[in-house]
CSV table of C-alpha atoms in Angstrom, one decimal:
chain,number,residue,atom,x,y,z
A,14,UNK,CA,3.3,-10.2,-21.0
A,15,UNK,CA,1.3,-12.0,-18.3
A,16,UNK,CA,-2.0,-10.1,-18.1
A,17,UNK,CA,-5.1,-12.2,-17.6
A,18,UNK,CA,-7.4,-10.3,-19.9
A,19,UNK,CA,-10.2,-12.8,-19.5
A,20,UNK,CA,-10.8,-11.7,-16.0
A,21,UNK,CA,-11.3,-8.0,-16.9
A,22,UNK,CA,-13.1,-8.0,-20.2
A,23,UNK,CA,-16.2,-6.7,-18.5
A,24,UNK,CA,-16.6,-4.2,-15.7
A,25,UNK,CA,-18.9,-3.9,-12.7
A,26,UNK,CA,-18.4,-0.1,-12.6
A,27,UNK,CA,-21.7,1.4,-13.6
A,28,UNK,CA,-21.9,4.6,-11.7
A,29,UNK,CA,-20.1,6.7,-14.4
A,30,UNK,CA,-19.7,6.6,-18.2
A,31,UNK,CA,-17.4,6.4,-20.0
A,32,UNK,CA,-15.3,4.1,-17.9
A,33,UNK,CA,-12.3,2.0,-18.9
A,34,UNK,CA,-10.5,-0.7,-17.0
A,35,UNK,CA,-6.7,-0.6,-17.4
A,36,UNK,CA,-4.9,-3.7,-16.3
A,37,UNK,CA,-1.1,-4.0,-15.8
A,38,UNK,CA,0.9,-7.1,-15.1
A,39,UNK,CA,3.6,-7.3,-12.4
A,40,UNK,CA,6.2,-6.0,-14.9
A,41,UNK,CA,4.1,-2.9,-15.8
A,42,UNK,CA,2.9,-4.2,-19.2
A,43,UNK,CA,-0.6,-3.1,-20.0
A,44,UNK,CA,-3.4,-5.2,-21.4
A,45,UNK,CA,-3.1,-4.1,-25.1
A,46,UNK,CA,-6.9,-4.3,-25.8
A,47,UNK,CA,-7.8,-2.1,-22.8
A,48,UNK,CA,-4.9,0.3,-23.6
A,49,UNK,CA,-6.0,0.7,-27.2
A,50,UNK,CA,-9.6,1.1,-26.3
A,51,UNK,CA,-8.8,3.9,-23.9
A,52,UNK,CA,-6.4,5.7,-26.3
A,53,UNK,CA,-8.8,5.5,-29.2
A,54,UNK,CA,-11.8,6.9,-27.3
A,55,UNK,CA,-10.4,9.4,-24.8
A,56,UNK,CA,-9.8,12.3,-27.3
A,57,UNK,CA,-13.3,13.9,-26.9
A,58,UNK,CA,-13.0,14.2,-23.1
A,59,UNK,CA,-12.2,17.4,-21.3
A,60,UNK,CA,-10.9,15.5,-18.3
A,61,UNK,CA,-9.8,12.0,-17.4
A,62,UNK,CA,-9.7,10.7,-13.8
A,63,UNK,CA,-7.3,7.7,-13.3
A,64,UNK,CA,-7.6,5.8,-10.0
A,65,UNK,CA,-5.3,3.1,-8.7
A,66,UNK,CA,-6.3,0.8,-5.9
A,67,UNK,CA,-3.9,-0.3,-3.1
A,68,UNK,CA,-3.8,-4.0,-2.0
A,69,UNK,CA,-6.8,-6.0,-3.0
A,70,UNK,CA,-7.5,-9.6,-3.6
A,71,UNK,CA,-9.3,-9.4,-6.9
A,72,UNK,CA,-10.7,-7.2,-9.7
A,73,UNK,CA,-14.2,-7.2,-8.1
A,74,UNK,CA,-13.0,-5.6,-4.9
A,75,UNK,CA,-11.1,-2.9,-6.8
A,76,UNK,CA,-14.1,-2.3,-9.1
A,77,UNK,CA,-16.4,-1.9,-6.1
A,78,UNK,CA,-14.1,0.8,-4.8
A,79,UNK,CA,-14.1,2.6,-8.1
A,80,UNK,CA,-17.8,2.3,-8.5
A,81,UNK,CA,-18.4,3.8,-5.1
A,82,UNK,CA,-15.9,6.6,-5.3
A,83,UNK,CA,-16.7,7.7,-8.8
A,84,UNK,CA,-20.4,7.5,-8.0
A,85,UNK,CA,-20.2,10.9,-6.4
A,86,UNK,CA,-18.8,12.6,-9.5
A,87,UNK,CA,-22.0,13.0,-11.6
A,88,UNK,CA,-23.9,14.8,-8.9
A,89,UNK,CA,-20.9,17.1,-8.1
A,90,UNK,CA,-20.5,17.9,-11.8
A,91,UNK,CA,-24.2,18.5,-12.5
A,92,UNK,CA,-23.7,22.2,-12.6
A,93,UNK,CA,-21.0,22.0,-15.2
A,94,UNK,CA,-22.6,20.4,-18.3
A,95,UNK,CA,-19.9,21.4,-20.6
A,96,UNK,CA,-17.3,19.2,-18.9
A,97,UNK,CA,-16.9,15.8,-20.3
A,98,UNK,CA,-15.2,13.5,-17.8
A,99,UNK,CA,-13.9,10.0,-18.5
A,100,UNK,CA,-12.9,7.5,-15.8
A,101,UNK,CA,-10.2,4.9,-15.6
A,102,UNK,CA,-9.8,2.1,-13.0
A,103,UNK,CA,-6.2,0.8,-12.8
A,104,UNK,CA,-5.9,-2.9,-11.9
A,105,UNK,CA,-2.5,-4.4,-10.9
A,106,UNK,CA,-1.6,-7.7,-9.2
A,107,UNK,CA,-1.7,-7.1,-5.5
A,108,UNK,CA,-3.3,-8.7,-2.5
A,109,UNK,CA,-5.0,-8.0,0.8
A,110,UNK,CA,-5.2,-10.5,3.7
A,111,UNK,CA,-8.8,-11.6,4.1
A,112,UNK,CA,-8.9,-10.6,7.7
A,113,UNK,CA,-8.4,-6.9,6.9
A,114,UNK,CA,-11.9,-5.3,6.9
A,115,UNK,CA,-12.8,-2.6,4.5
A,116,UNK,CA,-15.5,-0.2,5.7
A,117,UNK,CA,-18.8,-0.7,3.9
A,118,UNK,CA,-17.5,-3.8,2.2
A,119,UNK,CA,-18.7,-7.3,3.2
A,120,UNK,CA,-16.2,-9.4,5.1
A,121,UNK,CA,-14.9,-12.7,3.6
A,122,UNK,CA,-17.4,-15.5,4.2
A,123,UNK,CA,-16.3,-17.5,7.3
A,124,UNK,CA,-17.7,-20.6,5.6
A,125,UNK,CA,-14.7,-20.6,3.3
A,126,UNK,CA,-12.2,-21.0,6.2
A,127,UNK,CA,-10.5,-24.3,6.4
A,128,UNK,CA,-10.3,-26.2,9.7
A,129,UNK,CA,-7.2,-25.4,11.8
A,130,UNK,CA,-5.8,-26.3,15.1
A,131,UNK,CA,-8.0,-25.1,18.0
A,132,UNK,CA,-5.4,-22.7,19.4
A,133,UNK,CA,-4.7,-21.2,16.0
A,134,UNK,CA,-8.4,-20.8,15.2
A,135,UNK,CA,-8.9,-18.9,18.5
A,136,UNK,CA,-6.2,-16.4,17.8
A,137,UNK,CA,-6.6,-16.2,14.0
A,138,UNK,CA,-3.0,-17.1,13.5
A,139,UNK,CA,-3.6,-19.7,10.7
A,140,UNK,CA,-4.0,-18.9,7.1
A,141,UNK,CA,-7.5,-19.2,5.6
A,142,UNK,CA,-7.8,-20.6,2.0
A,143,UNK,CA,-8.4,-17.2,0.4
A,144,UNK,CA,-5.3,-15.7,1.9
A,145,UNK,CA,-3.3,-18.8,1.0
A,146,UNK,CA,-4.5,-18.6,-2.6
A,147,UNK,CA,-3.7,-14.9,-2.8
A,148,UNK,CA,-0.2,-15.5,-1.5
A,149,UNK,CA,0.3,-18.1,-4.2
A,150,UNK,CA,-0.5,-15.4,-6.8
A,151,UNK,CA,1.8,-12.8,-5.2
A,152,UNK,CA,4.7,-15.3,-4.9
A,153,UNK,CA,4.3,-17.7,-7.9
A,154,UNK,CA,6.4,-20.8,-7.8
A,155,UNK,CA,6.6,-20.8,-4.0
A,156,UNK,CA,3.8,-23.3,-3.3
A,157,UNK,CA,5.9,-25.7,-1.0
A,158,UNK,CA,7.3,-22.7,1.0
A,159,UNK,CA,3.8,-21.3,1.5
A,160,UNK,CA,2.4,-24.7,2.4
A,161,UNK,CA,5.0,-25.1,5.1
A,162,UNK,CA,4.4,-21.5,6.4
A,163,UNK,CA,0.7,-22.2,6.6
A,164,UNK,CA,1.4,-25.5,8.5
A,165,UNK,CA,3.6,-23.8,11.0
A,166,UNK,CA,1.0,-21.0,11.6
A,167,UNK,CA,-1.7,-23.7,12.2
A,168,UNK,CA,0.4,-25.8,14.5
A,169,UNK,CA,2.3,-23.1,16.4
A,170,UNK,CA,5.0,-25.4,17.7
A,171,UNK,CA,6.8,-24.5,20.9
A,172,UNK,CA,10.3,-25.4,19.7
A,173,UNK,CA,12.4,-22.2,19.0
A,174,UNK,CA,13.8,-23.9,15.9
A,175,UNK,CA,10.5,-23.9,14.2
A,176,UNK,CA,10.1,-20.2,14.6
A,177,UNK,CA,13.6,-19.8,13.1
A,178,UNK,CA,12.4,-22.0,10.2
A,179,UNK,CA,9.3,-19.9,9.8
A,180,UNK,CA,11.3,-16.6,9.7
A,181,UNK,CA,13.8,-18.0,7.2
A,182,UNK,CA,10.9,-19.2,4.9
A,183,UNK,CA,9.3,-15.7,5.1
A,184,UNK,CA,12.6,-14.1,4.3
A,185,UNK,CA,13.0,-16.1,1.1
A,186,UNK,CA,9.6,-14.7,-0.1
A,187,UNK,CA,10.9,-11.2,0.2
A,188,UNK,CA,13.8,-12.0,-2.2
A,189,UNK,CA,16.5,-11.4,0.5
A,190,UNK,CA,19.4,-13.8,0.6
A,191,UNK,CA,19.6,-16.3,3.5
A,192,UNK,CA,20.6,-14.6,6.8
A,193,UNK,CA,24.2,-15.3,8.0
A,194,UNK,CA,24.4,-18.7,9.5
A,195,UNK,CA,21.1,-19.9,8.0
A,196,UNK,CA,22.7,-22.6,6.0
A,197,UNK,CA,24.7,-23.9,8.9
A,198,UNK,CA,21.5,-24.1,10.9
A,199,UNK,CA,19.7,-26.0,8.2
A,200,UNK,CA,17.3,-23.2,7.3
A,201,UNK,CA,15.6,-23.0,3.9
A,202,UNK,CA,17.4,-21.8,0.8
A,203,UNK,CA,15.8,-19.1,-1.4
A,204,UNK,CA,12.8,-20.5,-3.3
A,205,UNK,CA,11.8,-19.7,-6.9
A,206,UNK,CA,10.3,-16.4,-5.9
A,207,UNK,CA,13.6,-15.2,-4.6
A,208,UNK,CA,15.8,-16.3,-7.5
A,209,UNK,CA,17.2,-13.4,-9.6
A,210,UNK,CA,15.7,-10.7,-7.3
A,211,UNK,CA,18.2,-8.2,-6.0
A,212,UNK,CA,17.5,-7.2,-2.4
A,213,UNK,CA,18.1,-3.6,-3.1
A,214,UNK,CA,15.5,-3.5,-5.8
A,215,UNK,CA,12.9,-5.2,-3.6
A,216,UNK,CA,13.6,-2.9,-0.7
A,217,UNK,CA,14.2,0.3,-2.6
A,218,UNK,CA,13.1,2.9,-0.2
A,219,UNK,CA,11.4,6.2,-1.0
A,220,UNK,CA,14.4,7.9,0.5
A,221,UNK,CA,16.9,6.0,-1.6
A,222,UNK,CA,18.0,3.1,0.6
A,223,UNK,CA,21.7,2.2,0.3
A,224,UNK,CA,22.4,-1.0,-1.6
A,225,UNK,CA,22.5,-4.0,0.7
A,226,UNK,CA,20.4,-2.4,3.4
A,227,UNK,CA,17.9,-4.9,5.0
A,228,UNK,CA,14.8,-4.3,7.1
A,229,UNK,CA,15.2,-4.8,10.8
A,230,UNK,CA,12.1,-7.1,10.7
A,231,UNK,CA,14.1,-9.7,8.8
A,232,UNK,CA,17.5,-9.3,10.5
A,233,UNK,CA,17.0,-9.4,14.3
A,234,UNK,CA,16.1,-12.4,16.4
A,235,UNK,CA,12.7,-13.8,15.2
A,236,UNK,CA,11.4,-14.0,18.8
A,237,UNK,CA,12.1,-10.3,19.3
A,238,UNK,CA,10.6,-9.4,16.0
A,239,UNK,CA,7.4,-11.5,16.4
A,240,UNK,CA,6.8,-10.3,20.0
A,241,UNK,CA,7.3,-6.7,18.8
A,242,UNK,CA,4.8,-7.2,16.0
A,243,UNK,CA,2.3,-8.8,18.5
A,244,UNK,CA,2.7,-5.7,20.7
A,245,UNK,CA,2.0,-3.5,17.6
A,246,UNK,CA,-1.1,-5.5,16.9
A,247,UNK,CA,-2.2,-5.0,20.5
A,248,UNK,CA,-1.5,-1.2,20.1
A,249,UNK,CA,-3.7,-1.2,17.0
A,250,UNK,CA,-6.5,-2.9,18.9
A,251,UNK,CA,-6.2,-6.4,17.5
A,252,UNK,CA,-6.8,-9.4,19.7
A,253,UNK,CA,-3.6,-11.2,20.6
A,254,UNK,CA,-2.6,-13.6,23.3
A,255,UNK,CA,-1.6,-11.9,26.5
A,256,UNK,CA,2.0,-11.1,27.2
A,257,UNK,CA,3.8,-13.1,29.9
A,258,UNK,CA,7.2,-12.7,31.6
A,259,UNK,CA,10.0,-14.2,29.6
A,260,UNK,CA,12.0,-16.7,31.8
A,261,UNK,CA,13.6,-20.0,30.7
A,262,UNK,CA,11.2,-22.5,29.2
A,263,UNK,CA,8.3,-20.0,29.5
A,264,UNK,CA,9.7,-18.2,26.4
A,265,UNK,CA,7.8,-20.7,24.2
A,266,UNK,CA,5.6,-22.2,26.8
A,267,UNK,CA,3.8,-19.2,28.1
A,268,UNK,CA,4.5,-16.8,25.2
A,269,UNK,CA,4.1,-19.2,22.3
A,270,UNK,CA,0.7,-18.0,21.3
A,271,UNK,CA,1.7,-14.4,21.3
A,272,UNK,CA,4.9,-15.1,19.4
A,273,UNK,CA,2.9,-16.9,16.7
A,274,UNK,CA,0.3,-14.0,16.5
A,275,UNK,CA,3.3,-11.8,15.7
A,276,UNK,CA,4.6,-14.4,13.2
A,277,UNK,CA,1.5,-14.1,11.1
A,278,UNK,CA,2.0,-10.3,11.0
A,279,UNK,CA,5.6,-10.9,9.9
A,280,UNK,CA,4.2,-12.8,6.9
A,281,UNK,CA,1.8,-9.9,6.2
A,282,UNK,CA,4.8,-7.5,6.2
A,283,UNK,CA,6.6,-9.7,3.7
A,284,UNK,CA,3.7,-9.2,1.3
A,285,UNK,CA,3.9,-5.5,1.8
A,286,UNK,CA,7.5,-5.5,0.6
A,287,UNK,CA,6.4,-7.3,-2.5
A,288,UNK,CA,3.6,-4.8,-3.1
A,289,UNK,CA,5.8,-1.9,-2.5
A,290,UNK,CA,8.2,-3.0,-5.2
A,291,UNK,CA,5.5,-3.9,-7.6
A,292,UNK,CA,3.5,-0.7,-7.2
A,293,UNK,CA,6.6,1.3,-8.1
A,294,UNK,CA,7.4,-0.9,-11.1
A,295,UNK,CA,3.8,-0.6,-12.5
A,296,UNK,CA,3.8,3.1,-12.0
A,297,UNK,CA,7.2,3.9,-13.4
A,298,UNK,CA,7.3,1.3,-16.2
A,299,UNK,CA,3.6,1.0,-17.0
A,300,UNK,CA,1.3,3.9,-16.2
A,301,UNK,CA,3.9,6.6,-16.6
A,302,UNK,CA,4.9,5.8,-20.2
A,303,UNK,CA,1.2,5.2,-21.1
A,304,UNK,CA,0.3,8.7,-19.8
A,305,UNK,CA,3.0,10.0,-22.2
A,306,UNK,CA,1.3,8.2,-25.1
A,307,UNK,CA,-2.1,9.5,-24.1
A,308,UNK,CA,-0.8,13.1,-23.8
A,309,UNK,CA,0.7,13.0,-27.2
A,310,UNK,CA,-2.5,11.7,-28.8
A,311,UNK,CA,-5.0,13.8,-26.8
A,312,UNK,CA,-3.1,16.8,-25.5
A,313,UNK,CA,-6.2,18.8,-24.5
A,314,UNK,CA,-7.4,16.2,-22.0
A,315,UNK,CA,-6.7,17.1,-18.4
A,316,UNK,CA,-5.5,14.1,-16.5
A,317,UNK,CA,-6.2,13.7,-12.8
A,318,UNK,CA,-4.5,10.9,-10.9
A,319,UNK,CA,-5.8,9.3,-7.7
A,320,UNK,CA,-4.1,6.6,-5.7
A,321,UNK,CA,-5.0,4.8,-2.5
A,322,UNK,CA,-2.4,3.1,-0.2
A,323,UNK,CA,0.2,1.5,-2.5
A,324,UNK,CA,-1.8,2.8,-5.4
A,325,UNK,CA,-0.6,6.2,-4.2
A,326,UNK,CA,2.9,5.0,-4.6
A,327,UNK,CA,2.0,3.7,-8.1
A,328,UNK,CA,0.6,7.0,-9.4
A,329,UNK,CA,3.5,8.9,-7.7
A,330,UNK,CA,6.1,6.8,-9.5
A,331,UNK,CA,4.1,7.2,-12.7
A,332,UNK,CA,5.2,10.9,-12.5
A,333,UNK,CA,8.8,9.6,-12.6
A,334,UNK,CA,8.0,7.3,-15.5
A,335,UNK,CA,6.4,9.9,-17.7
A,336,UNK,CA,8.4,11.7,-20.4
A,337,UNK,CA,10.0,14.8,-18.8
A,338,UNK,CA,7.9,17.1,-21.0
A,339,UNK,CA,4.6,15.7,-20.0
A,340,UNK,CA,2.4,17.1,-17.3
A,341,UNK,CA,-0.7,15.9,-15.5
A,342,UNK,CA,-3.3,18.4,-14.1
A,343,UNK,CA,-3.7,17.1,-10.5
A,344,UNK,CA,-2.8,14.3,-8.2
A,345,UNK,CA,-4.6,13.1,-5.1
A,346,UNK,CA,-2.9,10.6,-2.8
A,347,UNK,CA,-5.4,8.9,-0.4
A,348,UNK,CA,-3.7,7.3,2.7
A,349,UNK,CA,-0.5,7.0,0.7
A,350,UNK,CA,1.8,4.1,1.6
A,351,UNK,CA,5.1,5.8,0.8
A,352,UNK,CA,7.6,7.8,2.7
A,353,UNK,CA,6.5,11.3,3.9
A,354,UNK,CA,9.9,12.4,2.6
A,355,UNK,CA,9.4,10.9,-0.9
A,356,UNK,CA,9.1,14.3,-2.5
A,357,UNK,CA,11.5,16.1,-0.2
A,358,UNK,CA,15.0,17.2,-0.8
A,359,UNK,CA,18.2,16.1,1.1
A,360,UNK,CA,17.8,15.4,4.8
A,361,UNK,CA,20.3,15.2,7.6
A,362,UNK,CA,19.8,11.4,7.6
A,363,UNK,CA,19.9,11.1,3.8
A,364,UNK,CA,21.8,13.5,1.6
A,365,UNK,CA,20.2,12.0,-1.5
A,366,UNK,CA,16.7,13.2,-0.6
A,367,UNK,CA,13.4,11.6,-1.6
A,368,UNK,CA,13.2,9.2,-4.6
A,369,UNK,CA,10.6,11.6,-6.1
A,370,UNK,CA,12.2,14.9,-5.3
A,371,UNK,CA,11.3,17.4,-7.9
A,372,UNK,CA,8.7,15.2,-9.6
A,373,UNK,CA,5.9,17.4,-8.2
A,374,UNK,CA,6.9,19.8,-10.9
A,375,UNK,CA,5.3,17.4,-13.4
A,376,UNK,CA,1.9,18.4,-11.9
A,377,UNK,CA,0.4,21.7,-13.1
A,378,UNK,CA,-2.2,21.8,-10.3
A,379,UNK,CA,-2.1,20.6,-6.7
A,380,UNK,CA,-0.4,17.4,-5.5
A,381,UNK,CA,-2.4,16.5,-2.4
A,382,UNK,CA,-1.6,14.0,0.3
A,383,UNK,CA,-4.6,13.1,2.3
A,384,UNK,CA,-3.8,11.6,5.7
A,385,UNK,CA,-5.6,10.4,8.8
A,386,UNK,CA,-4.5,9.8,12.4
A,387,UNK,CA,-7.0,6.9,12.5
A,388,UNK,CA,-5.0,4.9,9.9
A,389,UNK,CA,-3.2,2.2,12.0
A,390,UNK,CA,-1.7,0.4,8.9
A,391,UNK,CA,0.4,3.6,8.2
A,392,UNK,CA,0.7,4.9,11.8
A,393,UNK,CA,1.9,1.7,13.4
A,394,UNK,CA,3.0,-1.0,10.9
A,395,UNK,CA,4.4,1.1,8.1
A,396,UNK,CA,7.3,2.6,10.2
A,397,UNK,CA,8.0,-0.7,11.8
A,398,UNK,CA,8.3,-2.4,8.4
A,399,UNK,CA,10.4,0.4,6.9
A,400,UNK,CA,13.2,0.6,9.4
A,401,UNK,CA,16.5,-0.8,8.5
A,402,UNK,CA,19.1,-2.8,10.4
A,403,UNK,CA,21.8,-0.7,12.0
A,404,UNK,CA,19.8,2.5,12.2
A,405,UNK,CA,17.6,1.6,15.2
A,406,UNK,CA,18.3,-0.4,18.3
A,407,UNK,CA,15.3,-2.7,18.1
A,408,UNK,CA,11.6,-2.8,17.2
A,409,UNK,CA,10.8,-3.6,20.8
A,410,UNK,CA,12.6,-0.4,21.9
A,411,UNK,CA,10.6,1.6,19.4
A,412,UNK,CA,7.3,0.2,20.8
A,413,UNK,CA,8.4,0.9,24.4
A,414,UNK,CA,9.1,4.5,23.6
A,415,UNK,CA,5.9,4.8,21.6
A,416,UNK,CA,3.5,3.4,24.2
A,417,UNK,CA,-0.1,3.9,23.1
A,418,UNK,CA,0.8,7.0,21.1
A,419,UNK,CA,0.6,6.1,17.4
A,420,UNK,CA,2.6,9.3,16.6
A,421,UNK,CA,5.5,8.1,18.6
A,422,UNK,CA,7.2,5.8,16.2
A,423,UNK,CA,9.6,8.4,14.9
A,424,UNK,CA,9.7,10.7,11.9
A,425,UNK,CA,12.4,9.0,9.9
A,426,UNK,CA,10.2,6.1,8.7
A,427,UNK,CA,6.8,7.8,8.6
A,428,UNK,CA,4.2,7.3,5.9
A,429,UNK,CA,2.7,10.1,3.8
A,430,UNK,CA,-0.8,8.9,4.6
A,431,UNK,CA,-0.2,9.2,8.3
A,432,UNK,CA,1.0,12.8,8.6
A,433,UNK,CA,1.4,14.3,5.1
A,434,UNK,CA,4.4,15.9,3.5
A,435,UNK,CA,7.4,16.5,5.8
A,436,UNK,CA,10.4,18.8,5.4
A,437,UNK,CA,9.0,20.2,2.1
A,438,UNK,CA,9.1,23.9,1.8
A,439,UNK,CA,6.0,25.6,0.5
A,440,UNK,CA,3.7,22.6,1.3
A,441,UNK,CA,0.9,23.9,3.5
A,442,UNK,CA,-1.1,21.7,5.9
A,443,UNK,CA,-4.9,22.1,5.7
A,444,UNK,CA,-7.8,20.5,7.3
A,445,UNK,CA,-10.3,18.8,4.9
A,446,UNK,CA,-12.8,21.5,5.8
A,447,UNK,CA,-10.5,24.3,4.9
A,448,UNK,CA,-9.4,22.7,1.7
A,449,UNK,CA,-13.0,22.3,0.6
A,450,UNK,CA,-13.9,25.9,1.6
A,451,UNK,CA,-11.6,27.5,-0.9
A,452,UNK,CA,-8.1,27.6,0.7
A,453,UNK,CA,-6.7,24.9,-1.6
A,454,UNK,CA,-3.5,26.2,-3.4
A,455,UNK,CA,-3.7,26.2,-7.2
A,456,UNK,CA,-0.5,24.4,-7.5
A,457,UNK,CA,2.3,22.6,-5.5
A,458,UNK,CA,2.2,20.0,-2.7
A,459,UNK,CA,-0.3,20.3,0.0
A,460,UNK,CA,-1.2,18.0,3.0
A,461,UNK,CA,-4.9,17.6,3.8
A,462,UNK,CA,-5.9,16.2,7.2
A,463,UNK,CA,-8.9,14.0,6.3
A,464,UNK,CA,-9.2,12.5,9.8
A,465,UNK,CA,-12.8,13.9,10.1
A,466,UNK,CA,-14.0,11.5,7.5
A,467,UNK,CA,-11.3,8.8,7.2
A,468,UNK,CA,-12.0,7.5,10.7
A,469,UNK,CA,-13.7,4.0,10.5
A,470,UNK,CA,-12.2,0.6,10.4
A,471,UNK,CA,-11.2,-2.2,12.8
A,472,UNK,CA,-7.8,-3.7,13.5
A,473,UNK,CA,-5.2,-4.2,12.3
A,474,UNK,CA,-5.5,-1.5,9.6
A,475,UNK,CA,-7.8,1.0,11.3
A,476,UNK,CA,-9.3,3.5,8.9
A,477,UNK,CA,-6.7,2.8,6.1
A,478,UNK,CA,-9.4,1.8,3.6
A,479,UNK,CA,-12.1,4.2,4.7
A,480,UNK,CA,-11.9,6.5,1.6
A,481,UNK,CA,-15.3,6.3,-0.1
A,482,UNK,CA,-16.6,9.7,0.9
A,483,UNK,CA,-18.3,12.5,-1.0
A,484,UNK,CA,-16.0,15.0,0.6
A,485,UNK,CA,-12.9,13.3,-0.8
A,486,UNK,CA,-14.5,13.1,-4.3
A,487,UNK,CA,-15.3,16.8,-4.0
A,488,UNK,CA,-11.7,17.4,-3.0
A,489,UNK,CA,-10.4,15.7,-6.2
A,490,UNK,CA,-12.6,18.0,-8.3
A,491,UNK,CA,-11.5,21.1,-6.3
A,492,UNK,CA,-7.9,20.1,-7.1
A,493,UNK,CA,-8.9,19.7,-10.7
A,494,UNK,CA,-10.3,23.2,-10.7
A,495,UNK,CA,-13.6,22.0,-11.9
A,496,UNK,CA,-15.9,23.0,-9.0
A,497,UNK,CA,-15.8,26.0,-6.7
A,498,UNK,CA,-15.0,25.9,-3.0
């Protein structure tokens, strides 16, 4: 049990009462004091809203999200005085790169950035101290590896061998074994963070990835990978070094800066793999069983789950971790970072179907997937990171076919928060306006296009974190059946 209870003994969430923090460690173990406080006091509530954040650097950022989103509830429930709502904010160890802006949240102070090489500073390729510290928390025991990664990003050397070294170091962070030939070329061996981690558990896909399958990001030539990621950054509107023709020595002379812009994005994708695994673990082994205990002790309380980004993955896998006889009342997935086939049955490309196929039956009310075409994290980078070696020609080919169309990356690897449920019979597609006007189904899966409000945010993530809106809070209460359309 590795929960740091000291950091969450108090809460900055003041917009609603009663409110409980609920903290899990990376293995899904809950803080016992917080768990017991919730279980002892929740019995007199009619409803309990449980919200899980996505990737965040600290408790304060997650608490600010909960404070803002829950702040709409008292006004929306003012006409229903007999309802007694309680609120839970889930905290789990995740991270966000400090250069990813969150709408209406202050950006990281630039005064905290460490000096870096001039070229790196101009492109943002180097790691700032906050991001370096957060990476240390995500990958404990990998200090020397992370220090070398930061050094390479700051220096951006022209020698191809150094990019090979960088890619090998990043690969060790994911838990993957060294690539073929890595030892012969003197590349790094797996560090402490990789020891004892099975690749298939780290890369477990929402569609049931076959054991041994590896992401294309970490298997093809690092130059191709980093250039393709730089192209994706440019597609998302981020500032990257200009592309130049590849010829002879120009590969690392003229294209060095663009390659290293993509290299930093490769590191970001490595953290997403770690968060993907961790979110599923916390949901399945932590939140799911706890919801079973809560239901047995307070069976009359209606539980409503909300998850944002990888928090949507967390609460979805909580459905799988609950005892089979337990039900929750509603689920709202905001910009969910999981496959849009996660709840679907067998597909032509995967006879096993989604990892959560059938788990929607553990929700008595609606299971809603809110999505936005303005979410570049899910529209551009999620499918690139999800693709596996041997199933696509190359990432560069994907981008060439996609052009500037963020919908052009193919259906196989799409995210739920980009275009909603796919290949799922009986799952209607509604606009947010129609869902709020009274057309929301009383049960089953439903996709809700929230692009009209989830629309603000800069590169590289776009509107991925633009979720604090009264309309979305109202949608949660509509799904709960607690306010009229």
